[in-house]
Coordinates of C-alpha atoms and ligand atoms in Angstrom, one line a residue:
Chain A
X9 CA -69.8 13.4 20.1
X10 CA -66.4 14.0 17.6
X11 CA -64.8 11.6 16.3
X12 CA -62.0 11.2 17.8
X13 CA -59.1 11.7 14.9
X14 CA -56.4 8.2 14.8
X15 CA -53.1 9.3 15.2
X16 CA -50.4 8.3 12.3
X17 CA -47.9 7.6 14.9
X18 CA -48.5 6.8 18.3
X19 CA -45.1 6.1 21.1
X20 CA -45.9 5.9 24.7
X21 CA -43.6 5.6 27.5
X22 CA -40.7 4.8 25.0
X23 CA -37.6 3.3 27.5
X24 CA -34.6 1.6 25.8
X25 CA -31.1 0.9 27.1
X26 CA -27.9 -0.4 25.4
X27 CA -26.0 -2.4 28.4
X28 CA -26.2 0.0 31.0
X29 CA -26.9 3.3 29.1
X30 CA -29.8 4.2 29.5
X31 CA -30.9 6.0 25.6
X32 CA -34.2 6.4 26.3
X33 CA -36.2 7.7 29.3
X34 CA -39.5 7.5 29.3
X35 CA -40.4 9.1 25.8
X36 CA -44.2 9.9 24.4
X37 CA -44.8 11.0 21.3
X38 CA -48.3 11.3 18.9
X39 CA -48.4 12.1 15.4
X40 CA -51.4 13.3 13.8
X41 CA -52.2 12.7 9.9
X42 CA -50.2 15.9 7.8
X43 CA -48.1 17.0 10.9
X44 CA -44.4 17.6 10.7
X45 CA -42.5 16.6 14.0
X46 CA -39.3 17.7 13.6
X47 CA -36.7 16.7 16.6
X48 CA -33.7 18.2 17.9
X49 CA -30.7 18.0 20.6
X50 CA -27.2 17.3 20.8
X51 CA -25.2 14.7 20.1
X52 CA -26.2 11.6 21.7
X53 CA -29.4 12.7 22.9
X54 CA -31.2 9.8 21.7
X55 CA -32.6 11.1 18.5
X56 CA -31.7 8.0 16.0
X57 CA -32.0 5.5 18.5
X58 CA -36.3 7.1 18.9
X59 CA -36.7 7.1 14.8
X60 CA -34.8 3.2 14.8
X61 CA -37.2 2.1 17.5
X62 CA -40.6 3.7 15.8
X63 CA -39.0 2.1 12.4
X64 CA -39.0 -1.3 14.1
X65 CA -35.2 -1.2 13.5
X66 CA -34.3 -1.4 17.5
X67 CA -36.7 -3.1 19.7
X68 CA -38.0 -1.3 22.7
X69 CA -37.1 -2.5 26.3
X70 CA -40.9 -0.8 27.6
X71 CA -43.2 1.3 25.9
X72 CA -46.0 1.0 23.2
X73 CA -46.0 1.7 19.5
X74 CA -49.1 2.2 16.9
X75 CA -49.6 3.2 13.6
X76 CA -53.0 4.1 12.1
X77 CA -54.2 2.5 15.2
X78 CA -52.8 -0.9 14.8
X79 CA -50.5 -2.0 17.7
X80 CA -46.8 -2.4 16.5
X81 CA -45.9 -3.4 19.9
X82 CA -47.8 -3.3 23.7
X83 CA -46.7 -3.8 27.4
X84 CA -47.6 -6.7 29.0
X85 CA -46.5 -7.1 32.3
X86 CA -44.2 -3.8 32.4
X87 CA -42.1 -5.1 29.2
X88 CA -42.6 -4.7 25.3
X89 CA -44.2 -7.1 23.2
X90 CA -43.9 -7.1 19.7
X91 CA -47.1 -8.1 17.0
X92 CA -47.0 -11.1 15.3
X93 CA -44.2 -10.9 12.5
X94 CA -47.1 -11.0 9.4
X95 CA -48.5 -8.0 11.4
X96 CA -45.5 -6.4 11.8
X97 CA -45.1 -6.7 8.2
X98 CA -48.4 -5.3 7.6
X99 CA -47.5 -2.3 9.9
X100 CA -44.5 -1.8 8.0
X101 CA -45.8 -0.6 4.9
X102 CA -46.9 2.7 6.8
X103 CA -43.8 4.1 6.8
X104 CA -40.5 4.8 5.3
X105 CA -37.3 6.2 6.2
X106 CA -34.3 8.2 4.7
X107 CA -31.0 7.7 5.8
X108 CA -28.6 10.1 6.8
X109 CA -26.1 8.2 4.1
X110 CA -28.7 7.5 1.9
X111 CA -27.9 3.7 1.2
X112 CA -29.2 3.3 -1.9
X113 CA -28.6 0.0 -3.6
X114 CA -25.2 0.4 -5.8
X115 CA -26.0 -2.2 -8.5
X116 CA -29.0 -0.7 -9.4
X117 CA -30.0 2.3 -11.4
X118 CA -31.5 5.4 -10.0
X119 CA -35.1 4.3 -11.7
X120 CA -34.6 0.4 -10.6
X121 CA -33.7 2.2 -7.0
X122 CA -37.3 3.1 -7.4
X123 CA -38.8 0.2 -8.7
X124 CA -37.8 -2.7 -7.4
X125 CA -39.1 -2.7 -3.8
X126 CA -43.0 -1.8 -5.5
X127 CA -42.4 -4.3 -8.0
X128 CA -41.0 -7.3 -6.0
X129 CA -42.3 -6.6 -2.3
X130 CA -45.9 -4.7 -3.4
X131 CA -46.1 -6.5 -6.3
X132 CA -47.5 -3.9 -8.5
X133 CA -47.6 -3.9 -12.1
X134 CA -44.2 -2.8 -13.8
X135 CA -45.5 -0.7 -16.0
X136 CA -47.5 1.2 -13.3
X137 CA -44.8 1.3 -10.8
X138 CA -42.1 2.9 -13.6
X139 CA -44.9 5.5 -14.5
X140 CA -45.2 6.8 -10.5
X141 CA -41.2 6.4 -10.5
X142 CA -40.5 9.1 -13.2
X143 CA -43.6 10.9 -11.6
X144 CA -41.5 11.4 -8.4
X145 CA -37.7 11.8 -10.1
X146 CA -39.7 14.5 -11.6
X147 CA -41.2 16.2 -8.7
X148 CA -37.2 15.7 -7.5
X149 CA -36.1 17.2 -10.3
X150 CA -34.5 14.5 -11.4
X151 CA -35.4 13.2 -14.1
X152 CA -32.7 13.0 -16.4
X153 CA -31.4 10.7 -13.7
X154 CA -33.4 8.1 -14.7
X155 CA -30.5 5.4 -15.8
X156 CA -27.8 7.1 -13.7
X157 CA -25.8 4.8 -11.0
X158 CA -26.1 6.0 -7.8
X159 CA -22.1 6.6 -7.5
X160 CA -22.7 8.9 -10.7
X161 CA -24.7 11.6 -8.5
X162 CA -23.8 14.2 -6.3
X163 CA -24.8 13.6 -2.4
X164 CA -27.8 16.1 -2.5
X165 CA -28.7 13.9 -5.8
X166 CA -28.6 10.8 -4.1
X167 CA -30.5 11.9 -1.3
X168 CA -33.2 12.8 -3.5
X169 CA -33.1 9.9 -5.1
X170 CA -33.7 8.2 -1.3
X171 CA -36.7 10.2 -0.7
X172 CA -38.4 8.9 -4.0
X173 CA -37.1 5.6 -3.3
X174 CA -39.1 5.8 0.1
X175 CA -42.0 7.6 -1.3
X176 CA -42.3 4.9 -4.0
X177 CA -43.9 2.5 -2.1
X178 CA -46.5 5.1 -0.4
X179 CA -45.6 5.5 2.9
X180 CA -48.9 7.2 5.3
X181 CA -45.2 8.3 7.5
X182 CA -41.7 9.6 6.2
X183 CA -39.2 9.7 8.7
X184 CA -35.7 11.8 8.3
X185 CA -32.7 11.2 9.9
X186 CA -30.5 13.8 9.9
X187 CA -31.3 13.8 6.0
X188 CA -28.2 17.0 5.2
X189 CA -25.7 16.2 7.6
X190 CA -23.7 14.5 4.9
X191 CA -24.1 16.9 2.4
X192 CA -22.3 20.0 1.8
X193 CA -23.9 23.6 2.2
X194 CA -25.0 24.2 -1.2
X195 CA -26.1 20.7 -1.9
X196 CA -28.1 20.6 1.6
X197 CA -31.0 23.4 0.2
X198 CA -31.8 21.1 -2.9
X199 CA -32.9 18.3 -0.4
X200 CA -34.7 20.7 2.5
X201 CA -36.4 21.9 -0.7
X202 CA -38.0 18.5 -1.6
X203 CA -39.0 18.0 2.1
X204 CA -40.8 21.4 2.6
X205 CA -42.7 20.7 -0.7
X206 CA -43.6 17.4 1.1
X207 CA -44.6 19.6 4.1
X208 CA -47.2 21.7 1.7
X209 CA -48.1 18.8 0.4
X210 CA -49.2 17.2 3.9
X211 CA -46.6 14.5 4.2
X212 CA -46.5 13.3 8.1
X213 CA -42.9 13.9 8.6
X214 CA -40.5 13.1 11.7
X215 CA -37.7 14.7 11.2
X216 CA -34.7 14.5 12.7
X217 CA -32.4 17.8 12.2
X218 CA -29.5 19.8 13.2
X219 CA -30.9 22.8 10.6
X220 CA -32.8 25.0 13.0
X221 CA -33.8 27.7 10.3
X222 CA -35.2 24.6 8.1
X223 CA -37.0 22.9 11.4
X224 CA -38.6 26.2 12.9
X225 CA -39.8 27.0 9.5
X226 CA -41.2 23.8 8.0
X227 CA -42.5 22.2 11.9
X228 CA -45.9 22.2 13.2
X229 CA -44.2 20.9 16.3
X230 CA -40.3 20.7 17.5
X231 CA -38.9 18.1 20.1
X232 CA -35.7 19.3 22.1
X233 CA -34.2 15.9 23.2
X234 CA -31.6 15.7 25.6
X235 CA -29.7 12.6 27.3
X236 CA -33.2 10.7 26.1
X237 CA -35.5 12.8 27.6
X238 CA -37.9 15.2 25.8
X239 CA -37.0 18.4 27.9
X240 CA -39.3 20.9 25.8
X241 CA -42.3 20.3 23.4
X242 CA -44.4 22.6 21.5
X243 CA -44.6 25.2 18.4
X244 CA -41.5 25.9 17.1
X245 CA -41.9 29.9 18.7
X246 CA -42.8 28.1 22.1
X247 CA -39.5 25.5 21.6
X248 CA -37.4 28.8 20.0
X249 CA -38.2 31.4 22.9
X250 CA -38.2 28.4 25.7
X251 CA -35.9 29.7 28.5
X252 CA -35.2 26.2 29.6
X253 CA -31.4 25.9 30.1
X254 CA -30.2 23.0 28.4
X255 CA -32.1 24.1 24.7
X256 CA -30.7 27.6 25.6
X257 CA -27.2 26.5 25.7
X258 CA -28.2 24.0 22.7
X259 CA -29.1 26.9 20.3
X260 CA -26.6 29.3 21.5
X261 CA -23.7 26.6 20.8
X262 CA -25.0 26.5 17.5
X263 CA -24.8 29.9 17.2
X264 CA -20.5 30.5 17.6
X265 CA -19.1 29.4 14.5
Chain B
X14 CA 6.8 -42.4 -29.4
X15 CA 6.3 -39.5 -31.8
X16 CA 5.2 -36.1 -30.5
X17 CA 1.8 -36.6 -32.6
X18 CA 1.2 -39.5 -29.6
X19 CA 2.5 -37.4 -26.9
X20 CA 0.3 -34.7 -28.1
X21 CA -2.7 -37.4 -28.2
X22 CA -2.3 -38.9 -25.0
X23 CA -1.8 -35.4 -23.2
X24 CA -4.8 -34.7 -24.6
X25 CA -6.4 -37.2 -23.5
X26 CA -5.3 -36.5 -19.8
X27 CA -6.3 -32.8 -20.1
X28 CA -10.1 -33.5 -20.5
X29 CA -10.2 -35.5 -16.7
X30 CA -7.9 -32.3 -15.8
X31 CA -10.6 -30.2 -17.2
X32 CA -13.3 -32.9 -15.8
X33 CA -12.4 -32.5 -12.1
X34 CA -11.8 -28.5 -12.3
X35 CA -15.5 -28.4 -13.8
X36 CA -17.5 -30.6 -11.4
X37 CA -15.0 -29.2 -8.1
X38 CA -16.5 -25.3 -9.3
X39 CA -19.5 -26.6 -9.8
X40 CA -20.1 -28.3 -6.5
X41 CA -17.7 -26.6 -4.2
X42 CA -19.1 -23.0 -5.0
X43 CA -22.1 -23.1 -4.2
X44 CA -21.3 -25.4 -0.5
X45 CA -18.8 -22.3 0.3
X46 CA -21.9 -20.9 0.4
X47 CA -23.1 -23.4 3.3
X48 CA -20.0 -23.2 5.1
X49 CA -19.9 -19.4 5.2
X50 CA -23.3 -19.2 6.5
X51 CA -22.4 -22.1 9.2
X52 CA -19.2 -20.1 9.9
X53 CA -21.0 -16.9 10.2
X54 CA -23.8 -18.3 12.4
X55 CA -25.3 -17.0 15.2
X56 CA -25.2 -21.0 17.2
X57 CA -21.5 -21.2 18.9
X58 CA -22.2 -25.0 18.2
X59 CA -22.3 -24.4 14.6
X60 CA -19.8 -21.4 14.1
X61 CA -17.5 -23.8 15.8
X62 CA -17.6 -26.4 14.1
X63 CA -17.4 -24.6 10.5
X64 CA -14.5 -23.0 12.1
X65 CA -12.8 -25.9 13.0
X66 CA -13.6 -28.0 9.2
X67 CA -12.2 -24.4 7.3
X68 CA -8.9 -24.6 9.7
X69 CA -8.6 -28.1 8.7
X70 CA -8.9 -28.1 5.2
X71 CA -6.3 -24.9 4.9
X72 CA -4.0 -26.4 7.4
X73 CA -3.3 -29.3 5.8
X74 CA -1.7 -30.6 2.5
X75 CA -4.6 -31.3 0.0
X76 CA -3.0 -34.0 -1.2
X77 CA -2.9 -35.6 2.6
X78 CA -6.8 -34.9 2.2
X79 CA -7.1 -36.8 -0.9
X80 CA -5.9 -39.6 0.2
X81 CA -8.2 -39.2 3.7
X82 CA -11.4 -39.6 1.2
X83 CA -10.0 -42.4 -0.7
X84 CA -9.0 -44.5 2.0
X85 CA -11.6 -43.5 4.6
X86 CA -14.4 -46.4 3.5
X87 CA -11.8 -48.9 4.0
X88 CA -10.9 -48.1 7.4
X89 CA -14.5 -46.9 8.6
X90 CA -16.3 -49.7 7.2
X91 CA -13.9 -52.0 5.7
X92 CA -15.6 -51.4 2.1
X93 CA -12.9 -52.7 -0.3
X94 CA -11.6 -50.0 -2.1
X95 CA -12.2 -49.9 -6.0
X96 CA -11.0 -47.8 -9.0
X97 CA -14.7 -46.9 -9.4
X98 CA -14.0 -45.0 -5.8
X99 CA -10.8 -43.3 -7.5
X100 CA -12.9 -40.8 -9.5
X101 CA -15.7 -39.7 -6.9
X102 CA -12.4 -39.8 -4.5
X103 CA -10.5 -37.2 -5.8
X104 CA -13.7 -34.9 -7.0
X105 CA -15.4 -34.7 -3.2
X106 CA -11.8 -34.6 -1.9
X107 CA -11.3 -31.2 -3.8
X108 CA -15.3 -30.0 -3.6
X109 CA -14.3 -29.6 0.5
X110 CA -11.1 -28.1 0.3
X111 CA -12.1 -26.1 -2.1
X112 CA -15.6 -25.1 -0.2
X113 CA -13.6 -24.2 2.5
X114 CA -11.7 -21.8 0.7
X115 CA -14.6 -20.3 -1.1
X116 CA -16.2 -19.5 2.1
X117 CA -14.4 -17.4 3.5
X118 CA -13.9 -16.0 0.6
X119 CA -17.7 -15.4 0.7
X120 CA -17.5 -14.3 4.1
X121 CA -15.2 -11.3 3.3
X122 CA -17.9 -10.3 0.8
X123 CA -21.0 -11.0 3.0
X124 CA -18.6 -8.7 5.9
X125 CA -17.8 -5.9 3.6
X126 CA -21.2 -4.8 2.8
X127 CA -22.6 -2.0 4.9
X128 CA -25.1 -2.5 7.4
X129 CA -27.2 0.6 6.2
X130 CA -27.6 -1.9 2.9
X131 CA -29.6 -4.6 5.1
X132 CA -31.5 -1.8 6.8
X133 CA -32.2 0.3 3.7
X134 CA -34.1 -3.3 2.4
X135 CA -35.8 -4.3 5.8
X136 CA -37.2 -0.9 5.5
X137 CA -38.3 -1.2 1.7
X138 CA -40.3 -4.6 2.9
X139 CA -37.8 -7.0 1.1
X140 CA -38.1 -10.1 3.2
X141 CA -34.7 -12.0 4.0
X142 CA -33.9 -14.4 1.3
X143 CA -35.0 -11.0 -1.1
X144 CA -32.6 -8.9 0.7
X145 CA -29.7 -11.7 0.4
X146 CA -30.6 -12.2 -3.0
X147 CA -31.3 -9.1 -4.7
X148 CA -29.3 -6.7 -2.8
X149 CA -26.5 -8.2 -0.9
X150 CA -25.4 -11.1 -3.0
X151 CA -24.8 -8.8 -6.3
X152 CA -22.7 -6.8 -4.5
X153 CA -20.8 -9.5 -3.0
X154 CA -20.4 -11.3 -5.9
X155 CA -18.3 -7.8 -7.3
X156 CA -16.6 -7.6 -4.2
X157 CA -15.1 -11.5 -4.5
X158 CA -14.5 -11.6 -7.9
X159 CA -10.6 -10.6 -7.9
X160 CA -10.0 -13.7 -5.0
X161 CA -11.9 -16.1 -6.7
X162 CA -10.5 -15.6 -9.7
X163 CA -7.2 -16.2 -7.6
X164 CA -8.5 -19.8 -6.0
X165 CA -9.9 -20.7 -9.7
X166 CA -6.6 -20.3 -11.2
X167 CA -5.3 -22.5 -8.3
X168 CA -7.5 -25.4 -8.8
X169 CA -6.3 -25.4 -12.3
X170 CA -2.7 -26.4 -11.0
X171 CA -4.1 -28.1 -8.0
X172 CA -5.9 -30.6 -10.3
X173 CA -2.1 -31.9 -10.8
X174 CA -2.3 -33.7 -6.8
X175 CA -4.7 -36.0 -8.5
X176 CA -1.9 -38.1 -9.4
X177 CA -2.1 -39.5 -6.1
X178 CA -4.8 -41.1 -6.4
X179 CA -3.3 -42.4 -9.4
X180 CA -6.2 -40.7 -11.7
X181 CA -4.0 -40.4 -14.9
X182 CA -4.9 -36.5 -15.5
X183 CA -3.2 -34.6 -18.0
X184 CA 0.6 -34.1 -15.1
X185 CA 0.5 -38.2 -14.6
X186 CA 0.5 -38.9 -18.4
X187 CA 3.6 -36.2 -18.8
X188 CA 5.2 -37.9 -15.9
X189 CA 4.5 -41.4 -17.9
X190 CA 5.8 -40.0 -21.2
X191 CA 8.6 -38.5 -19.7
X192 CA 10.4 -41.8 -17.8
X193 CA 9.3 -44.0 -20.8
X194 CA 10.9 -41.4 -23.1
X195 CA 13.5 -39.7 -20.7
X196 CA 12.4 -36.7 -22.2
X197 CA 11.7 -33.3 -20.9
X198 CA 9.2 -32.7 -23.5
X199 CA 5.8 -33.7 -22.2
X200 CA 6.5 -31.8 -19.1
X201 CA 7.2 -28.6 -21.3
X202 CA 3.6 -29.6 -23.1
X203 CA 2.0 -30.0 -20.2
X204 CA 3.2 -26.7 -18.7
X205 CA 2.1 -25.1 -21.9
X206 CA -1.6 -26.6 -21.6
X207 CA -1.8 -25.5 -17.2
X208 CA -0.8 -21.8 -18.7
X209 CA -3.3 -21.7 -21.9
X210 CA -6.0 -23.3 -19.7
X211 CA -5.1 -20.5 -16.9
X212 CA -5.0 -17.7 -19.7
X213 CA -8.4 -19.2 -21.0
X214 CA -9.7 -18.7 -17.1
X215 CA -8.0 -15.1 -16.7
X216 CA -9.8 -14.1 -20.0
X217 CA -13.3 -15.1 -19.1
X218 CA -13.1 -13.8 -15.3
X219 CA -11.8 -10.5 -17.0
X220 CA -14.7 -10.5 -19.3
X221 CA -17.1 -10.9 -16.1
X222 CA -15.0 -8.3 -14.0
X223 CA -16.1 -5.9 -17.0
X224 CA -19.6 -6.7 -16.4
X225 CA -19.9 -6.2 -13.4
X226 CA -18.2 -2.7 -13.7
X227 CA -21.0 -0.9 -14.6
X228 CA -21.4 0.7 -10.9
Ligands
ATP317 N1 -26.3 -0.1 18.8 C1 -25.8 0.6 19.8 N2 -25.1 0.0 20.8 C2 -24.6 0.7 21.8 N3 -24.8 2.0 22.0 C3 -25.5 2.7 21.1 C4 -26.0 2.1 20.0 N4 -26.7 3.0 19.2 C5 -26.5 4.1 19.9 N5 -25.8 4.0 21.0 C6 -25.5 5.0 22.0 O1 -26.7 5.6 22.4 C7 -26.6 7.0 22.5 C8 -27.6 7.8 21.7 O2 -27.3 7.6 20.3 P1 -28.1 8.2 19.2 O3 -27.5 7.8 17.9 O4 -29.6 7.9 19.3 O5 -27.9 9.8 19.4 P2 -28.3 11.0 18.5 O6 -29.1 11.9 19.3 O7 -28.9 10.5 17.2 O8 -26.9 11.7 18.2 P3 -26.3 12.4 16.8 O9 -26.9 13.7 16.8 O10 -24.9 12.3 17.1 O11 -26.8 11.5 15.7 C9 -25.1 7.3 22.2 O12 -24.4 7.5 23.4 C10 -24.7 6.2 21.4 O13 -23.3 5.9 21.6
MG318 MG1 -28.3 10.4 15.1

């Protein structure tokens, strides 16, 4: 018999309402190790509130989570219950996520960005956590950045410097959330760059993104959301040629200028 | 009296005028603190409560509130007042007015930093108290620096109420001099030492507004 492969991400039967909106309908969604997920949909579809709730940032009202095969959060008696909070902790350190506004930490230098969560929450060794820090402002091509201030780099810059700053502490998951949609054209093909080198280097990546070249070329696997459910799943040719409606008007709005 | 005693004596009053701005910082900033987390609290109960001690201590005449402390043992429990009390008095009198002040000073700060900061750290693994104090209370402390410098520079001239209480700080002395002497002079001193002592303030919160400018 195969070994059955453990998913990097597991959701199932993801529900979650804000008052009486209902934001999520019944959402599933499995990850497995290297895959890029990337999501789209309009406006309001849902898409941030699914990456806050598998980031633990929003709680669930039903549903399950997992990562690596340990339970984030379970039904029990048709409502959500979370692990204990040193689990959750535990769980945490599986993924990371970048920001559409990147929020990086003002008062502290690109390369202290970088640092200081490895340092102070990992506790690893300075000296070894500054080494893989210059590693990845490298890889970002930013090296020179090194001492910069956050407010002395361009947006596409500081994004960059996001995705090291979540890749410094060795996440098994990245997520994206909208990661361009604050930049400006030009600067937005410096950061898809860095993500699709992350996508040959078999990064899991859930990506949330309004850039359909970018998505159909760097997904294994494209979610259309819409009004919180997912309405088409599969390769991005299968999502791209779907003649369902809704993603039909979706990509063709896109289309007019 | 020659101006050599004047000088002296004022002297002599501006160190308890330097005395009670010292220990008032030293206590009341760090209770703003307390008060802006009570006042920011997620208990009614509590929120209310910090609510109602801040609108207190700004609605009212400190000098009414000095008096409150100094008198308050006497009438609560009869304790005989002494001039042991006087001292004590006046420095917890200003450490809550004050405190109240600072907090919502504090609270402005704590309110003006984004959300996406606290998120960017629960993400990272930072627990709370390494959030609050690695991330969030730098930045705060940039943010409030222009109106605390503001209330600082007011407690220097507020240390003047202690007259009240009959503490003979540096403005009682001058007010001394002045009717013995029926002169204008110690007043004119005294002004001269509440503006060099403000100058001195201005200059050192300057020199830690620079610091903090690097970002
Ligand atoms: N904290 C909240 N409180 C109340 N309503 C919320 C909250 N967060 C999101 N919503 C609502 O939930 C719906 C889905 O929001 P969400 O941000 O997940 O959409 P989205 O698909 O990411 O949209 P966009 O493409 O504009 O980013 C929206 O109608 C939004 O107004
Ligand atoms: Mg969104």
């Amino acid at each position: 018999m195969e070994m059955q492969e453990v998913p990097y991400l597991e959701m199932n039967h993801v529900r979650k309402s804000f008052g009486s909106l209902e934001v999520l309908r019944d959402i599933s969604l499995t990850v497995q190790q290297g895959e890029v997920v990337s999501i789209i949909g309009p406006s309001g579809s849902g898409k941030s509130t699914l990456l806050r709730c598998a980031t633990l940032l929003e709680t669930m009202d039903e549903g399950t989570l997992s990562y690596l095969g340990k339970s984030a959060a379970i039904m029990e008696n048709g409502c959500t219950v979370y692990a204990k909070p040193a689990e959750l902790d535990e769980i945490k350190r599986s993924f990371g996520l970048v920001f559409q506004s990147f929020h990086l930490f003002p008062h502290y230098s690109v390369l202290k960005n970088l640092i200081d969560a490895p340092i102070h929450v990992q506790k690893r060794p300075k000296e070894e956590a500054v080494a893989e820090a210059m590693a990845l402002l490298e890889q970002m091509g930013l090296a020179d950045k090194a001492d910069a201030y956050p407010h002395q780099l361009s947006g596409g810059q500081q994004q960059r410097v996001a995705i090291a700053r979540a890749l410094a502490l060795k996440p098994e998951v990245l997520f994206f959330d909208e990661p361009t949609s604050a930049l400006d054209p030009e600067l937005t093909g410096e950061v898809l760059k860095v993500i699709k080198e992350l996508a040959e280097a078999h990064m899991t990546m859930i990506i949330v993104t309004h850039e359909m070249e970018f998505a159909r070329k760097v997904s294994d696997r494209i979610l259309f959301m819409d009004k919180g459910y997912v309405v088409v799943e599969g390769t991005p040719e299968t999502v791209f040629r779907s003649q369902n409606g809704r993603i039909q008007e979706f990509l063709g709005k896109l289309q007019q200028p | 009296m020659t101006f050599h005693v004047i000088l002296t004596e004022l002297l002599n009053g501006m160190l308890l005028t330097v005395g009670i701005f010292a220990l008032t910082l030293l206590f009341s900033m760090p209770l703003g603190f307390l008060v802006s987390f009570g006042r920011m609290s997620k208990q009614p109960v509590i929120r209310l409560i910090t609510q109602f001690y801040i609108s207190v201590m700004r609605g009212t005449p400190l000098m009414l509130q000095l008096m409150v402390v100094y008198f308050l043992p006497w009438y609560l429990f009869k304790i005989p007042l002494s001039s042991f009390w006087r001292f004590p008095a006046i420095i917890l009198g200003f450490t809550i007015n004050y405190a109240a002040y600072f907090a919502e000073i504090y609270r402005s700060g704590i309110e003006a930093i984004p959300k996406g900061q606290y998120e960017a750290a629960k993400l990272l693994g930072y627990s709370r108290s390494q959030t609050f104090l690695r991330i969030i209370l730098p930045q705060v402390c940039k943010i409030i620096l222009p109106a605390a410098t503001n209330e600082i520079i007011t407690l220097v001239k507020d240390t003047s109420l202690a007259y009240t209480l009959s503490c003979i700080e540096m403005f009682s002395v001058a007010k001394q001099i002045a009717a013995a002497e029926t002169s204008m002079v110690p007043f004119a001193v005294a002004a001269l030492f509440y503006y060099i002592f403000n100058l001195l303030v201005s200059f050192v919160m300057n020199r830690i507004e620079k610091q903090m400018s690097y970002y």
